[in-house]
Amino acid sequence: MKALLWFVLGVCLLGNVCVSAMVDDGLQKVLLSVACGVGVLAAGAGLWVTRPRDRRS
């Protein structure tokens, strides 16, 4: 599960760099950047939720 989340995070980060470099300005660039951002946030949240927790209280 964590490997998949790391993979999604990396793909979305690299995808956002490629979108910024290759896609012309316009609605397509905005939508692709938003999709990459949502993927980064979702993968980051998933990694945060599945992190090992310290059981000391």
mmCIF file of N, CA and C in Angstrom:
data_model
loop_
_atom_site.group_PDB
_atom_site.id
_atom_site.type_symbol
_atom_site.label_atom_id
_atom_site.label_comp_id
_atom_site.label_asym_id
_atom_site.label_seq_id
_atom_site.Cartn_x
_atom_site.Cartn_y
_atom_site.Cartn_z
ATOM 1 N N MET A 1 0.819 -1.196 0.000
ATOM 2 C CA MET A 1 0.000 0.000 0.000
ATOM 3 C C MET A 1 0.864 1.262 0.000
ATOM 4 N N LYS A 2 1.865 1.264 0.913
ATOM 5 C CA LYS A 2 2.727 2.443 0.976
ATOM 6 C C LYS A 2 3.524 2.623 -0.304
ATOM 7 N N ALA A 3 3.959 1.516 -0.896
ATOM 8 C CA ALA A 3 4.717 1.619 -2.147
ATOM 9 C C ALA A 3 3.864 2.257 -3.239
ATOM 10 N N LEU A 4 2.604 1.897 -3.293
ATOM 11 C CA LEU A 4 1.699 2.487 -4.280
ATOM 12 C C LEU A 4 1.508 3.978 -4.024
ATOM 13 N N LEU A 5 1.366 4.360 -2.772
ATOM 14 C CA LEU A 5 1.208 5.778 -2.440
ATOM 15 C C LEU A 5 2.459 6.576 -2.796
ATOM 16 N N TRP A 6 3.645 6.014 -2.534
ATOM 17 C CA TRP A 6 4.889 6.684 -2.919
ATOM 18 C C TRP A 6 4.982 6.797 -4.429
ATOM 19 N N PHE A 7 4.558 5.751 -5.132
ATOM 20 C CA PHE A 7 4.583 5.775 -6.593
ATOM 21 C C PHE A 7 3.660 6.871 -7.131
ATOM 22 N N VAL A 8 2.448 6.942 -6.601
ATOM 23 C CA VAL A 8 1.491 7.971 -7.039
ATOM 24 C C VAL A 8 2.035 9.359 -6.746
ATOM 25 N N LEU A 9 2.633 9.535 -5.584
ATOM 26 C CA LEU A 9 3.208 10.830 -5.224
ATOM 27 C C LEU A 9 4.301 11.235 -6.214
ATOM 28 N N GLY A 10 5.197 10.306 -6.513
ATOM 29 C CA GLY A 10 6.273 10.601 -7.458
ATOM 30 C C GLY A 10 5.769 10.882 -8.857
ATOM 31 N N VAL A 11 4.815 10.084 -9.329
ATOM 32 C CA VAL A 11 4.266 10.286 -10.667
ATOM 33 C C VAL A 11 3.561 11.636 -10.770
ATOM 34 N N CYS A 12 2.829 11.997 -9.748
ATOM 35 C CA CYS A 12 2.124 13.284 -9.781
ATOM 36 C C CYS A 12 3.105 14.456 -9.732
ATOM 37 N N LEU A 13 4.158 14.333 -8.943
ATOM 38 C CA LEU A 13 5.146 15.412 -8.899
ATOM 39 C C LEU A 13 5.859 15.554 -10.239
ATOM 40 N N LEU A 14 6.296 14.433 -10.808
ATOM 41 C CA LEU A 14 6.949 14.488 -12.116
ATOM 42 C C LEU A 14 5.972 14.923 -13.208
ATOM 43 N N GLY A 15 4.743 14.482 -13.095
ATOM 44 C CA GLY A 15 3.724 14.882 -14.061
ATOM 45 C C GLY A 15 3.479 16.378 -14.037
ATOM 46 N N ASN A 16 3.491 16.951 -12.858
ATOM 47 C CA ASN A 16 3.282 18.394 -12.754
ATOM 48 C C ASN A 16 4.439 19.162 -13.380
ATOM 49 N N VAL A 17 5.660 18.664 -13.200
ATOM 50 C CA VAL A 17 6.816 19.303 -13.836
ATOM 51 C C VAL A 17 6.695 19.218 -15.358
ATOM 52 N N CYS A 18 6.302 18.049 -15.869
ATOM 53 C CA CYS A 18 6.142 17.884 -17.316
ATOM 54 C C CYS A 18 5.020 18.760 -17.859
ATOM 55 N N VAL A 19 3.934 18.849 -17.128
ATOM 56 C CA VAL A 19 2.823 19.708 -17.560
ATOM 57 C C VAL A 19 3.291 21.153 -17.627
ATOM 58 N N SER A 20 4.028 21.588 -16.618
ATOM 59 C CA SER A 20 4.506 22.972 -16.604
ATOM 60 C C SER A 20 5.450 23.258 -17.764
ATOM 61 N N ALA A 21 6.233 22.261 -18.158
ATOM 62 C CA ALA A 21 7.235 22.481 -19.201
ATOM 63 C C ALA A 21 6.673 22.309 -20.608
ATOM 64 N N MET A 22 5.708 21.420 -20.794
ATOM 65 C CA MET A 22 5.315 21.032 -22.144
ATOM 66 C C MET A 22 3.958 21.549 -22.613
ATOM 67 N N VAL A 23 3.051 21.805 -21.712
ATOM 68 C CA VAL A 23 1.700 22.200 -22.118
ATOM 69 C C VAL A 23 1.635 23.715 -22.218
ATOM 70 N N ASP A 24 1.033 24.184 -23.302
ATOM 71 C CA ASP A 24 0.859 25.624 -23.478
ATOM 72 C C ASP A 24 -0.127 26.162 -22.452
ATOM 73 N N ASP A 25 -0.079 27.479 -22.281
ATOM 74 C CA ASP A 25 -0.999 28.115 -21.335
ATOM 75 C C ASP A 25 -2.436 27.883 -21.768
ATOM 76 N N GLY A 26 -3.306 27.805 -20.794
ATOM 77 C CA GLY A 26 -4.709 27.634 -21.106
ATOM 78 C C GLY A 26 -5.397 26.725 -20.105
ATOM 79 N N LEU A 27 -6.619 26.394 -20.432
ATOM 80 C CA LEU A 27 -7.448 25.583 -19.546
ATOM 81 C C LEU A 27 -6.877 24.187 -19.358
ATOM 82 N N GLN A 28 -6.293 23.625 -20.401
ATOM 83 C CA GLN A 28 -5.729 22.280 -20.303
ATOM 84 C C GLN A 28 -4.603 22.235 -19.267
ATOM 85 N N LYS A 29 -3.752 23.229 -19.259
ATOM 86 C CA LYS A 29 -2.651 23.282 -18.297
ATOM 87 C C LYS A 29 -3.183 23.409 -16.880
ATOM 88 N N VAL A 30 -4.197 24.222 -16.691
ATOM 89 C CA VAL A 30 -4.780 24.413 -15.364
ATOM 90 C C VAL A 30 -5.403 23.112 -14.863
ATOM 91 N N LEU A 31 -6.170 22.457 -15.721
ATOM 92 C CA LEU A 31 -6.834 21.225 -15.297
ATOM 93 C C LEU A 31 -5.847 20.110 -14.986
ATOM 94 N N LEU A 32 -4.792 19.979 -15.800
ATOM 95 C CA LEU A 32 -3.781 18.962 -15.537
ATOM 96 C C LEU A 32 -3.004 19.266 -14.260
ATOM 97 N N SER A 33 -2.717 20.526 -14.019
ATOM 98 C CA SER A 33 -2.021 20.905 -12.787
ATOM 99 C C SER A 33 -2.888 20.652 -11.562
ATOM 100 N N VAL A 34 -4.162 20.935 -11.668
ATOM 101 C CA VAL A 34 -5.081 20.665 -10.561
ATOM 102 C C VAL A 34 -5.176 19.161 -10.296
ATOM 103 N N ALA A 35 -5.243 18.361 -11.355
ATOM 104 C CA ALA A 35 -5.301 16.907 -11.188
ATOM 105 C C ALA A 35 -4.031 16.384 -10.522
ATOM 106 N N CYS A 36 -2.883 16.900 -10.927
ATOM 107 C CA CYS A 36 -1.620 16.495 -10.294
ATOM 108 C C CYS A 36 -1.591 16.927 -8.825
ATOM 109 N N GLY A 37 -2.069 18.110 -8.546
ATOM 110 C CA GLY A 37 -2.107 18.603 -7.165
ATOM 111 C C GLY A 37 -3.011 17.771 -6.279
ATOM 112 N N VAL A 38 -4.153 17.387 -6.806
ATOM 113 C CA VAL A 38 -5.070 16.529 -6.041
ATOM 114 C C VAL A 38 -4.413 15.176 -5.774
ATOM 115 N N GLY A 39 -3.720 14.642 -6.771
ATOM 116 C CA GLY A 39 -3.013 13.372 -6.580
ATOM 117 C C GLY A 39 -1.927 13.476 -5.522
ATOM 118 N N VAL A 40 -1.174 14.560 -5.528
ATOM 119 C CA VAL A 40 -0.127 14.764 -4.528
ATOM 120 C C VAL A 40 -0.735 14.872 -3.133
ATOM 121 N N LEU A 41 -1.799 15.654 -3.012
ATOM 122 C CA LEU A 41 -2.439 15.808 -1.702
ATOM 123 C C LEU A 41 -3.037 14.495 -1.200
ATOM 124 N N ALA A 42 -3.667 13.736 -2.087
ATOM 125 C CA ALA A 42 -4.268 12.461 -1.688
ATOM 126 C C ALA A 42 -3.197 11.451 -1.274
ATOM 127 N N ALA A 43 -2.125 11.358 -2.048
ATOM 128 C CA ALA A 43 -1.051 10.424 -1.705
ATOM 129 C C ALA A 43 -0.353 10.856 -0.415
ATOM 130 N N GLY A 44 -0.124 12.143 -0.254
ATOM 131 C CA GLY A 44 0.488 12.643 0.978
ATOM 132 C C GLY A 44 -0.375 12.373 2.196
ATOM 133 N N ALA A 45 -1.674 12.570 2.059
ATOM 134 C CA ALA A 45 -2.582 12.280 3.172
ATOM 135 C C ALA A 45 -2.597 10.785 3.483
ATOM 136 N N GLY A 46 -2.591 9.958 2.456
ATOM 137 C CA GLY A 46 -2.551 8.512 2.678
ATOM 138 C C GLY A 46 -1.279 8.079 3.374
ATOM 139 N N LEU A 47 -0.156 8.649 2.983
ATOM 140 C CA LEU A 47 1.109 8.323 3.649
ATOM 141 C C LEU A 47 1.110 8.810 5.087
ATOM 142 N N TRP A 48 0.528 9.950 5.328
ATOM 143 C CA TRP A 48 0.475 10.483 6.689
ATOM 144 C C TRP A 48 -0.396 9.611 7.587
ATOM 145 N N VAL A 49 -1.522 9.145 7.058
ATOM 146 C CA VAL A 49 -2.430 8.300 7.842
ATOM 147 C C VAL A 49 -1.798 6.943 8.141
ATOM 148 N N THR A 50 -1.006 6.414 7.209
ATOM 149 C CA THR A 50 -0.427 5.085 7.391
ATOM 150 C C THR A 50 0.956 5.122 8.027
ATOM 151 N N ARG A 51 1.393 6.266 8.516
ATOM 152 C CA ARG A 51 2.707 6.352 9.138
ATOM 153 C C ARG A 51 2.732 5.559 10.445
ATOM 154 N N PRO A 52 3.901 5.056 10.826
ATOM 155 C CA PRO A 52 3.995 4.350 12.118
ATOM 156 C C PRO A 52 3.829 5.345 13.266
ATOM 157 N N ARG A 53 3.069 4.956 14.232
ATOM 158 C CA ARG A 53 2.792 5.850 15.365
ATOM 159 C C ARG A 53 3.528 5.353 16.600
ATOM 160 N N ASP A 54 3.949 6.285 17.408
ATOM 161 C CA ASP A 54 4.582 5.961 18.672
ATOM 162 C C ASP A 54 3.486 5.639 19.683
ATOM 163 N N ARG A 55 3.538 4.491 20.294
ATOM 164 C CA ARG A 55 2.466 4.044 21.203
ATOM 165 C C ARG A 55 2.637 4.569 22.623
ATOM 166 N N ARG A 56 3.710 5.324 22.889
ATOM 167 C CA ARG A 56 3.882 5.874 24.233
ATOM 168 C C ARG A 56 2.895 7.014 24.453
ATOM 169 N N SER A 57 2.303 7.056 25.626
ATOM 170 C CA SER A 57 1.362 8.135 25.948
ATOM 171 C C SER A 57 1.765 8.851 27.199
#
